[in-house]
Structures are given as structure tokens and as C-alpha cells.
mmCIF file of C-alpha atoms and ligand atoms in Angstrom:
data_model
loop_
_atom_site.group_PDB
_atom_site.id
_atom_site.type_symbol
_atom_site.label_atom_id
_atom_site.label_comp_id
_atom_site.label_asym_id
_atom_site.label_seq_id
_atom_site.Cartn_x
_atom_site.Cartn_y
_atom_site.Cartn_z
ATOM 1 C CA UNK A 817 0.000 0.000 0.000
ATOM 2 C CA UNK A 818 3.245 2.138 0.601
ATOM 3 C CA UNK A 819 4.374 1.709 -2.410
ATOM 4 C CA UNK A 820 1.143 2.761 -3.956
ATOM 5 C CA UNK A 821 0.932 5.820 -2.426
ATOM 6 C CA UNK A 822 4.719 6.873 -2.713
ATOM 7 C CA UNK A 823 4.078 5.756 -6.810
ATOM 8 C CA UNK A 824 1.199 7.908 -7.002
ATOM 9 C CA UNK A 825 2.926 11.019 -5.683
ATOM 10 C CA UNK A 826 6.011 10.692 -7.606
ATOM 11 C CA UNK A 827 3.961 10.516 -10.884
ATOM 12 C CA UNK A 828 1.723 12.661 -9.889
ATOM 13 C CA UNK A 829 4.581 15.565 -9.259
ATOM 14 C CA UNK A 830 5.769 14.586 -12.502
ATOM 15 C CA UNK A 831 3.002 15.780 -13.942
ATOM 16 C CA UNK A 832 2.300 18.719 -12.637
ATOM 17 C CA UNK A 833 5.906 19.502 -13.189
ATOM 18 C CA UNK A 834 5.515 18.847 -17.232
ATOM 19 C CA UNK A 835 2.322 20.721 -16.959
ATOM 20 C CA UNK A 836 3.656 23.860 -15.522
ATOM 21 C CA UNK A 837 6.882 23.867 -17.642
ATOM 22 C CA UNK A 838 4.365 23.356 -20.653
ATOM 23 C CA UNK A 839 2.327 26.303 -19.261
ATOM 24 C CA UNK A 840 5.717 28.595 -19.354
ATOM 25 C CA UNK A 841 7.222 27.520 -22.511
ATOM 26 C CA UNK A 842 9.678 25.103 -21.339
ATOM 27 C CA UNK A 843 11.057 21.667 -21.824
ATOM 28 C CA UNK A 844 9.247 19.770 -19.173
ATOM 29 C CA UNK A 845 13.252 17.526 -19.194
ATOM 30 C CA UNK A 846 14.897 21.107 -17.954
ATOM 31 C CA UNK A 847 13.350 20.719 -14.344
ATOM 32 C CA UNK A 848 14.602 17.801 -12.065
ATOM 33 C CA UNK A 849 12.536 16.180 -9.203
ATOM 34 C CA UNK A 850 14.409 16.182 -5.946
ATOM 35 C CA UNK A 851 12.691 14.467 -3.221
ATOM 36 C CA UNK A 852 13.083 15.876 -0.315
ATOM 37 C CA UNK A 853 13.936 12.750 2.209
ATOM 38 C CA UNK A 854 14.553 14.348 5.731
ATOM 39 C CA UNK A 855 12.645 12.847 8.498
ATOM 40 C CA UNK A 856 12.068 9.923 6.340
ATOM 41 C CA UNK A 857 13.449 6.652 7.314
ATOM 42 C CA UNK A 858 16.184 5.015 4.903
ATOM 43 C CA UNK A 859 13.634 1.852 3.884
ATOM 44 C CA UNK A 860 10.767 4.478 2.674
ATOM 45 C CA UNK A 861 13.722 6.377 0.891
ATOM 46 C CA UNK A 862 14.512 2.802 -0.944
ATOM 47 C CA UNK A 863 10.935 2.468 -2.009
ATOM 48 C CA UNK A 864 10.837 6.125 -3.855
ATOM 49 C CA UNK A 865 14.224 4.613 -5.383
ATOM 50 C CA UNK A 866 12.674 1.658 -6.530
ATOM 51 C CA UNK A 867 10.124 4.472 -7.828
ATOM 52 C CA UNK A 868 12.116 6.159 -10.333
ATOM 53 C CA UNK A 869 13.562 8.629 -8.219
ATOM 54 C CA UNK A 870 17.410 9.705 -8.357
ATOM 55 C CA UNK A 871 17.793 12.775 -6.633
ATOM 56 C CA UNK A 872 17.532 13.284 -2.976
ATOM 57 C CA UNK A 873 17.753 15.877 -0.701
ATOM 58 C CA UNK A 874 18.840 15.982 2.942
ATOM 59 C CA UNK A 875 18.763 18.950 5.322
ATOM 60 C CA UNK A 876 20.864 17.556 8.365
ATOM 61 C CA UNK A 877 24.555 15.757 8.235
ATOM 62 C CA UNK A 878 23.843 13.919 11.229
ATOM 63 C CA UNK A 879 20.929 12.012 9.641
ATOM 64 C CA UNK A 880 22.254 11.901 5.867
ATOM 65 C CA UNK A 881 25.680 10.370 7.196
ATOM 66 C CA UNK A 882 23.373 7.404 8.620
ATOM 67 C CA UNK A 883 20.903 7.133 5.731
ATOM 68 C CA UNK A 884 23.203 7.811 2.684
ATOM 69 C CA UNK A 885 24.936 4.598 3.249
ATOM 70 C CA UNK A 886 22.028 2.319 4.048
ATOM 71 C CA UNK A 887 20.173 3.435 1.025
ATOM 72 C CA UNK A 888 23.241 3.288 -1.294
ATOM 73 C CA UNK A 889 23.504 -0.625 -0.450
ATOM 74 C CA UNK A 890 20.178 -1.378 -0.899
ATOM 75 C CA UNK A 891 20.212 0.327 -4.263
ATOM 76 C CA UNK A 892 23.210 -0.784 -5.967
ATOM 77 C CA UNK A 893 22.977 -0.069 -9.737
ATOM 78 C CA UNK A 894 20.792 2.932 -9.052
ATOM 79 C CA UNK A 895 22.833 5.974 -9.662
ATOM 80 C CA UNK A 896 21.916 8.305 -6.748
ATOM 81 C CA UNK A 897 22.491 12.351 -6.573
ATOM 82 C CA UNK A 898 22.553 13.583 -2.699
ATOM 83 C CA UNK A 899 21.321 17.035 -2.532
ATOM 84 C CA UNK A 900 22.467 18.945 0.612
ATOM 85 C CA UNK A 901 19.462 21.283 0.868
ATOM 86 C CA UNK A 902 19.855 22.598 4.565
ATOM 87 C CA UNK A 903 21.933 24.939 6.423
ATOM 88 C CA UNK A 904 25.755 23.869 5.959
ATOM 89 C CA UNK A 905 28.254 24.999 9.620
ATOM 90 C CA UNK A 906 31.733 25.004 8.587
ATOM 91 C CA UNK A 907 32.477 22.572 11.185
ATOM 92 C CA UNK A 908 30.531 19.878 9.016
ATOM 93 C CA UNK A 909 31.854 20.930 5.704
ATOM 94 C CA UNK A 910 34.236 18.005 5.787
ATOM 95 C CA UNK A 911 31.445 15.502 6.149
ATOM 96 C CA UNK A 912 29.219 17.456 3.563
ATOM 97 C CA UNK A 913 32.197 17.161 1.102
ATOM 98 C CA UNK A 914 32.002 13.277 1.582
ATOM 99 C CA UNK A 915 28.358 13.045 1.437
ATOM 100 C CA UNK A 916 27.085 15.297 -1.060
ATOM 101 C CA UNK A 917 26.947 15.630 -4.932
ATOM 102 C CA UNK A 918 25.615 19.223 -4.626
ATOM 103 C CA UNK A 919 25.188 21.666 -1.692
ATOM 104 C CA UNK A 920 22.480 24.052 -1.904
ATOM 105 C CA UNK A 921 23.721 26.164 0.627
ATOM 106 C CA UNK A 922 26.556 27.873 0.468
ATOM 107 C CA UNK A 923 26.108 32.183 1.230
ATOM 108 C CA UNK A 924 29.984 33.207 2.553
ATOM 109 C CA UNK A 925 33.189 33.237 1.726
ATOM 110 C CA UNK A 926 34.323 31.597 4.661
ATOM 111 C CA UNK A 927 31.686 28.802 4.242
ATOM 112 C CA UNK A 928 33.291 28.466 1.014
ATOM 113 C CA UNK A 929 36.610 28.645 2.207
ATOM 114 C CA UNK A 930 36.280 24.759 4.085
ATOM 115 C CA UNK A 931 34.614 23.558 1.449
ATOM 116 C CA UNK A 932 37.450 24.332 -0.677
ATOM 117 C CA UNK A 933 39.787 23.050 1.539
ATOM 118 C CA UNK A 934 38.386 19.698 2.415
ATOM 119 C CA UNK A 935 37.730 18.933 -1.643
ATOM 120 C CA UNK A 936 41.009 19.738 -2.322
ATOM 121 C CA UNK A 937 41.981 17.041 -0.028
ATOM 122 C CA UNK A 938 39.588 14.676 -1.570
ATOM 123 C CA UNK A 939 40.695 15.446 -4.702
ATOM 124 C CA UNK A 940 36.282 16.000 -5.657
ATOM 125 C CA UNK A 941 35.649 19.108 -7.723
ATOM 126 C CA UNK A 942 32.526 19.853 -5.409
ATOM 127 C CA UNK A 943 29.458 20.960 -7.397
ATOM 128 C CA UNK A 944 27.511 23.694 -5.251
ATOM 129 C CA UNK A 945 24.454 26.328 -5.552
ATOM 130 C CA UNK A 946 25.401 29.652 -3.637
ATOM 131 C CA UNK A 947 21.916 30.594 -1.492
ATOM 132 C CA UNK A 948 20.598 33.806 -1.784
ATOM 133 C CA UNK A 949 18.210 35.314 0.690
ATOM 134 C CA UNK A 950 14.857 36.010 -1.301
ATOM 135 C CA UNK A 951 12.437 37.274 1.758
ATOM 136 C CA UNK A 952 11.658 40.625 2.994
ATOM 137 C CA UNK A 953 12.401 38.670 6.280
ATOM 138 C CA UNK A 954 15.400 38.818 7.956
ATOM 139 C CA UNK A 955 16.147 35.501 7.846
ATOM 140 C CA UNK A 956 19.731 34.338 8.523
ATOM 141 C CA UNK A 957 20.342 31.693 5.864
ATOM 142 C CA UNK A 958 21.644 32.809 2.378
ATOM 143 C CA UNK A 959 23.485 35.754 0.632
ATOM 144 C CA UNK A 960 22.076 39.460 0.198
ATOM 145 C CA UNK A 961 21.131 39.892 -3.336
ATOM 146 C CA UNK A 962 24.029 42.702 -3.328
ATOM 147 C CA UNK A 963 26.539 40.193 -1.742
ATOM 148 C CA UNK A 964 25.856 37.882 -4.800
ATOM 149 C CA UNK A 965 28.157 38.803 -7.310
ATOM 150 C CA UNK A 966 31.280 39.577 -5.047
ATOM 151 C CA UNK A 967 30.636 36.252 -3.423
ATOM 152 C CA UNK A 968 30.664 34.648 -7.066
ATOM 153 C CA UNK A 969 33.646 36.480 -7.971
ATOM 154 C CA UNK A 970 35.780 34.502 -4.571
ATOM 155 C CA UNK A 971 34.369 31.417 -5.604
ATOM 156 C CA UNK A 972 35.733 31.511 -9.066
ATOM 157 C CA UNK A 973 38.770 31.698 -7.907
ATOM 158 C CA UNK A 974 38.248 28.385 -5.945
ATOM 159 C CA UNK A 975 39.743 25.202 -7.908
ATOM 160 C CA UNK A 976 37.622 22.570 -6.625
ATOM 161 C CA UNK A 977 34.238 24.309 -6.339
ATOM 162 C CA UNK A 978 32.307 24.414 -9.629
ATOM 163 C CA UNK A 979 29.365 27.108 -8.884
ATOM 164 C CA UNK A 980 26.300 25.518 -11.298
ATOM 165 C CA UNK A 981 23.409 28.116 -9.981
ATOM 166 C CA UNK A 982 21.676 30.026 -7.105
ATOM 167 C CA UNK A 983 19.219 28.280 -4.067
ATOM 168 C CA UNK A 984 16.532 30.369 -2.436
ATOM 169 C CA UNK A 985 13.782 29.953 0.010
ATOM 170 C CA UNK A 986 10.859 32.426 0.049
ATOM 171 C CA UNK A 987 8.949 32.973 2.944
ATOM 172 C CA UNK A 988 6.064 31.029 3.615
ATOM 173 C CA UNK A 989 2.838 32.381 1.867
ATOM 174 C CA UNK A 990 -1.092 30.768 1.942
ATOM 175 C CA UNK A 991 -0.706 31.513 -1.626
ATOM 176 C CA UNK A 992 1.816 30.140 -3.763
ATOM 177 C CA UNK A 993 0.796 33.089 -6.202
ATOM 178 C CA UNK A 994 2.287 35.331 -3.579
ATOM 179 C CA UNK A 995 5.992 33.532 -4.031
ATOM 180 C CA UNK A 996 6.154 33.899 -7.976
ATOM 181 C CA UNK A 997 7.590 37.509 -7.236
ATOM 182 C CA UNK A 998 9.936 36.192 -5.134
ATOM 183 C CA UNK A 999 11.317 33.189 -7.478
ATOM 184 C CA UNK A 1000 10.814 35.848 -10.063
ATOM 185 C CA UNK A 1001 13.491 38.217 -8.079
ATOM 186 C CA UNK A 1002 15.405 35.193 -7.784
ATOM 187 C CA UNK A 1003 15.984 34.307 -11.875
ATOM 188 C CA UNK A 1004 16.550 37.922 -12.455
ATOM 189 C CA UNK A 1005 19.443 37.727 -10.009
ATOM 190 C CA UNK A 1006 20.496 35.146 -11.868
ATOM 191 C CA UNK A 1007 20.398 36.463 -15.037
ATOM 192 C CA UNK A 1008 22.226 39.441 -14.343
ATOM 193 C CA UNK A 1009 25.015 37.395 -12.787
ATOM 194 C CA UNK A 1010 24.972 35.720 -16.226
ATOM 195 C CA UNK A 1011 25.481 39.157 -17.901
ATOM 196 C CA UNK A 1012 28.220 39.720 -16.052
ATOM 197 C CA UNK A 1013 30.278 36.162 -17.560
ATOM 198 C CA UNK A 1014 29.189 33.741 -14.332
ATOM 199 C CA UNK A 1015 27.914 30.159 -15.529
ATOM 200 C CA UNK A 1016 24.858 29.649 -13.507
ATOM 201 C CA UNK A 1017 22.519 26.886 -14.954
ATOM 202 C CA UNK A 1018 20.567 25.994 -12.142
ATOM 203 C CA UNK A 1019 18.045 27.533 -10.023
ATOM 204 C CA UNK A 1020 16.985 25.761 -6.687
ATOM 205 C CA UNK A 1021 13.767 26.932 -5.711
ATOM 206 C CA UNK A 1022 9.967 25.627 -5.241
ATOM 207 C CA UNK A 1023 8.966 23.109 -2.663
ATOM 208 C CA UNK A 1024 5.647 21.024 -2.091
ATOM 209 C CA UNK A 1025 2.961 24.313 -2.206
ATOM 210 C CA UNK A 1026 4.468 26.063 -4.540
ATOM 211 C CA UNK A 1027 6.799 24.119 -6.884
ATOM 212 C CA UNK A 1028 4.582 24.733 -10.037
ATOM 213 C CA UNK A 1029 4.966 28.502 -9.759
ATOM 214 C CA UNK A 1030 8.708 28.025 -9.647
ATOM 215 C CA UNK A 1031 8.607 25.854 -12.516
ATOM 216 C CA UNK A 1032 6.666 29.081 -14.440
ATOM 217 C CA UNK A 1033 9.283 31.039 -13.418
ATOM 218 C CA UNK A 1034 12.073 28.961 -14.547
ATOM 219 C CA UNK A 1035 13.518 26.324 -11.627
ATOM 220 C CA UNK A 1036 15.580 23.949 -12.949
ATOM 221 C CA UNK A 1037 15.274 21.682 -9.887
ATOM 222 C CA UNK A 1038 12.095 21.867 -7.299
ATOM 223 C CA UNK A 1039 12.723 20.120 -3.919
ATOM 224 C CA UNK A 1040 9.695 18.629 -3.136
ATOM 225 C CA UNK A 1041 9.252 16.150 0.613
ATOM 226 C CA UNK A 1042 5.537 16.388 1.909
ATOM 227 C CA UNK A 1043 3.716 16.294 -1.508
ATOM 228 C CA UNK A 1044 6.100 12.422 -1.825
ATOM 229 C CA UNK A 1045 6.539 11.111 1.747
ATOM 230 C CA UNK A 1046 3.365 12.636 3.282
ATOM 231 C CA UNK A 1047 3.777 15.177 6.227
ATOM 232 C CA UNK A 1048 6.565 14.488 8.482
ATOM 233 C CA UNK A 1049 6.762 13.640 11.357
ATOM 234 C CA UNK A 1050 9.514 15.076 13.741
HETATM 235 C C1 PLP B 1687 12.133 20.626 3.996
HETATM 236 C C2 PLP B 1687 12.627 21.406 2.840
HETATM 237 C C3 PLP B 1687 12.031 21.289 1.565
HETATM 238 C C4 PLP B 1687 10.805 20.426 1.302
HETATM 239 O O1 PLP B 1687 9.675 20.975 1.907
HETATM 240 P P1 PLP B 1687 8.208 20.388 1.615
HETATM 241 O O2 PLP B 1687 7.319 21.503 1.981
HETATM 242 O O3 PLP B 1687 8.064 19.205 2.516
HETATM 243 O O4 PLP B 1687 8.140 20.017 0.208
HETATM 244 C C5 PLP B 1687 12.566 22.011 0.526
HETATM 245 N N1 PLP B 1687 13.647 22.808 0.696
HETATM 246 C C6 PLP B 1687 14.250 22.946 1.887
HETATM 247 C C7 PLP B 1687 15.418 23.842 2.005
HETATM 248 C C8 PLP B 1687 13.756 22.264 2.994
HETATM 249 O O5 PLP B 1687 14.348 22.422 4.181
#
């Protein structure tokens, strides 16, 4: 019945994901499904495996250094892309740098800095998203919009950091109509970094009540966990 359930979902996102690229004029194949597994336990995480899914995304190293492992063994032959999706301290960038494929999360320099450091001595080009702060909150996760392109420019310079696009979180609204303006700030951030010679593909943004506006506006990858794995429970 689990697996039921957990199908459903994943084809169901699926198509509301083609459906809203279609609506904007895009290639449905330009946005990619991460499912959002924190909170969920490793043999669920198997079953949405065994369901098509590939990308996953983790918000805490403690748990993801448990479940990483276990679901890697039970899914040999599966090629699997960790997302880091959550808050990265520097004290766990060494861990991060083992675990992930791509972190979401970086917003400083000095963030940056151990990252750097700890792929160098893995010899792993690490592939990250630099997190801007889209919110008219003060919220203390990602970059200022004006930090953005000076914080581009020292990660350039980095050898074994390759900077593939920009994360952000709106605040939450009722309305997903109320966060298009905010994903919409977002991709024009974006852009202009583009104008000014940065490489920035991807845009990280849209999660379970509002992932089809960020589609419209041009996400690349939606991280979607409650709309797949039901509410969680903490
Ligand atoms: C938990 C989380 C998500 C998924 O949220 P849902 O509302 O369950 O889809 C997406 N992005 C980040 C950064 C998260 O922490």
C-alpha cells in the first residue's frame, strides 16, 4: 500500500511539473525532481528509489551520514544524486564534502573557504548552488542579493568548487501566487550574474505548495518532501 501511495505522488509531481513547464514555454526535461527525504526513514527512501527517483535531498549531516549509506547498499545499480538542501556549519563541511553531490547552501566566503579546503583534499571538484536570501524577512540563511556577485567572484577563484546556480527559500505564503515575485526576483538575479560572464545553470527553488509557480518562473530543480513522503513527522 506504501508503495502505492509513494508511486502515485512521484507521478503525480511529474506531472504537474511537465504541466507547468508546458504552461511557461519550457522543456518539461529542464526541471529535475528532488525528493526531499529528511525525516524519512532510509527503507521508505529505498521504495521512492525503486520508484524512479534519483535525486535526494537531505537537510541535516547527522541524519544523511546514517541514511546515505544504508540506502546506497540497498540500491546498488541505481545511480543516486545527494542534494544537501539545509543549512551547511563550517564545522561539518568536511562531512558534507564526503556526502554530497551538490550543496544548496553555500552564502559566505568563509563557508566556502572549508569547502574548498576539504575537496582539495579529496581530490572531488565539489558541485555547489550559492543561497541567496529572497524574503523581505530577515532571515539568517543565504546571501544578500548585493553580496551575490562579489561572493561569485571569490568562488571563481576556488579550484575545486564548480558554482552551477543560485538556491533560495521564500517565505512562507497561503498563496503560492504570492511567491512567484519572489522566485521571479530570484531568476533575475540570476540572469544578471549571467550578464556579467558567471555560468549559472541551475536555479533551486519551489517546494511542495508552490513548486509549479517556480517551474513558471524557470527552476531547474524543485525540492519537493511532503507532496512524496506525506507530512513528516519530527
Ligand atoms: C524541507 C525542505 C524542503 C521540502 O519541503 P516540503 O514543503 O516538505 O516540500 C525544501 N527545501 C528545503 C530547504 C527544505 O528544508
Amino acid at each position: 500500500m506504501t508503495d502505492d501511495f509513494l508511486a502515485d505522488n512521484i507521478k503525480e509531481i511529474h506531472r504537474r511539473i511537465v504541466s507547468a513547464a508546458m504552461r511557461a514555454g519550457r522543456e518539461p526535461d529542464a526541471v529535475r525532481l528532488i525528493a526531499v527525504s529528511k525525516n524519512v526513514d532510509a527503507g521508505t527512501v529505498v521504495r521512492a528509489i525503486e520508484n524512479g527517483v534519483r535525486d535526494l535531498g537531505e537537510s541535516r549531516i547527522q541524519e544523511a551520514s546514517e541514511k546515505i549509506p544504508l540506502c546506497a547498499a540497498r540500491t546498488t545499480g541505481s545511480l543516486l544524486v545527494w542534494h544537501l538542501i539545509g543549512h551547511l556549519q563550517k564545522n561539518k563541511a568536511r562531512a558534507a564534502v564526503g556526502l554530497f553531490d551538490l550543496i544548496h547552501s553555500v552564502d559566505s566566503a568563509g563557508l566556502a573557504e572549508e569547502i574548498e579546503r576539504h575537496a582539495a583534499r579529496a581530490g572531488k571538484i565539489q558541485r555547489v548552488l550559492v543561497q541567496v536570501r529572497i524574503s523581505e524577512e530577515e532571515t539568517k540563511h543565504g546571501i544578500a542579493g548585493d553580496g551575490l556577485l562579489g561572493l561569485l567572484d571569490v568562488l571563481r577563484g576556488m579550484e575545486h568548487i564548480a558554482v552551477e546556480g543560485l538556491m533560495g527559500i521564500p517565505r512562507f505564503f497561503e498563496n503560492p501566487e504570492d511567491s512567484r515575485p519572489w522566485f521571479r526576483l530570484l531568476r533575475e538575479l540570476r540572469d544578471a550574474a549571467v550578464d556579467k560572464g558567471f555560468r549559472l545553470p541551475e536555479l533551486s527553488m519551489g517546494m511542495s505548495h508552490d513548486f509549479e509557480v517556480a517551474v513558471e518562473e524557470g527552476a531547474t530543480m524543485v525540492r519537493v518532501g511532503t507532496a512524496i513522503f506525506g507530512e513528516r513527522r519530527v
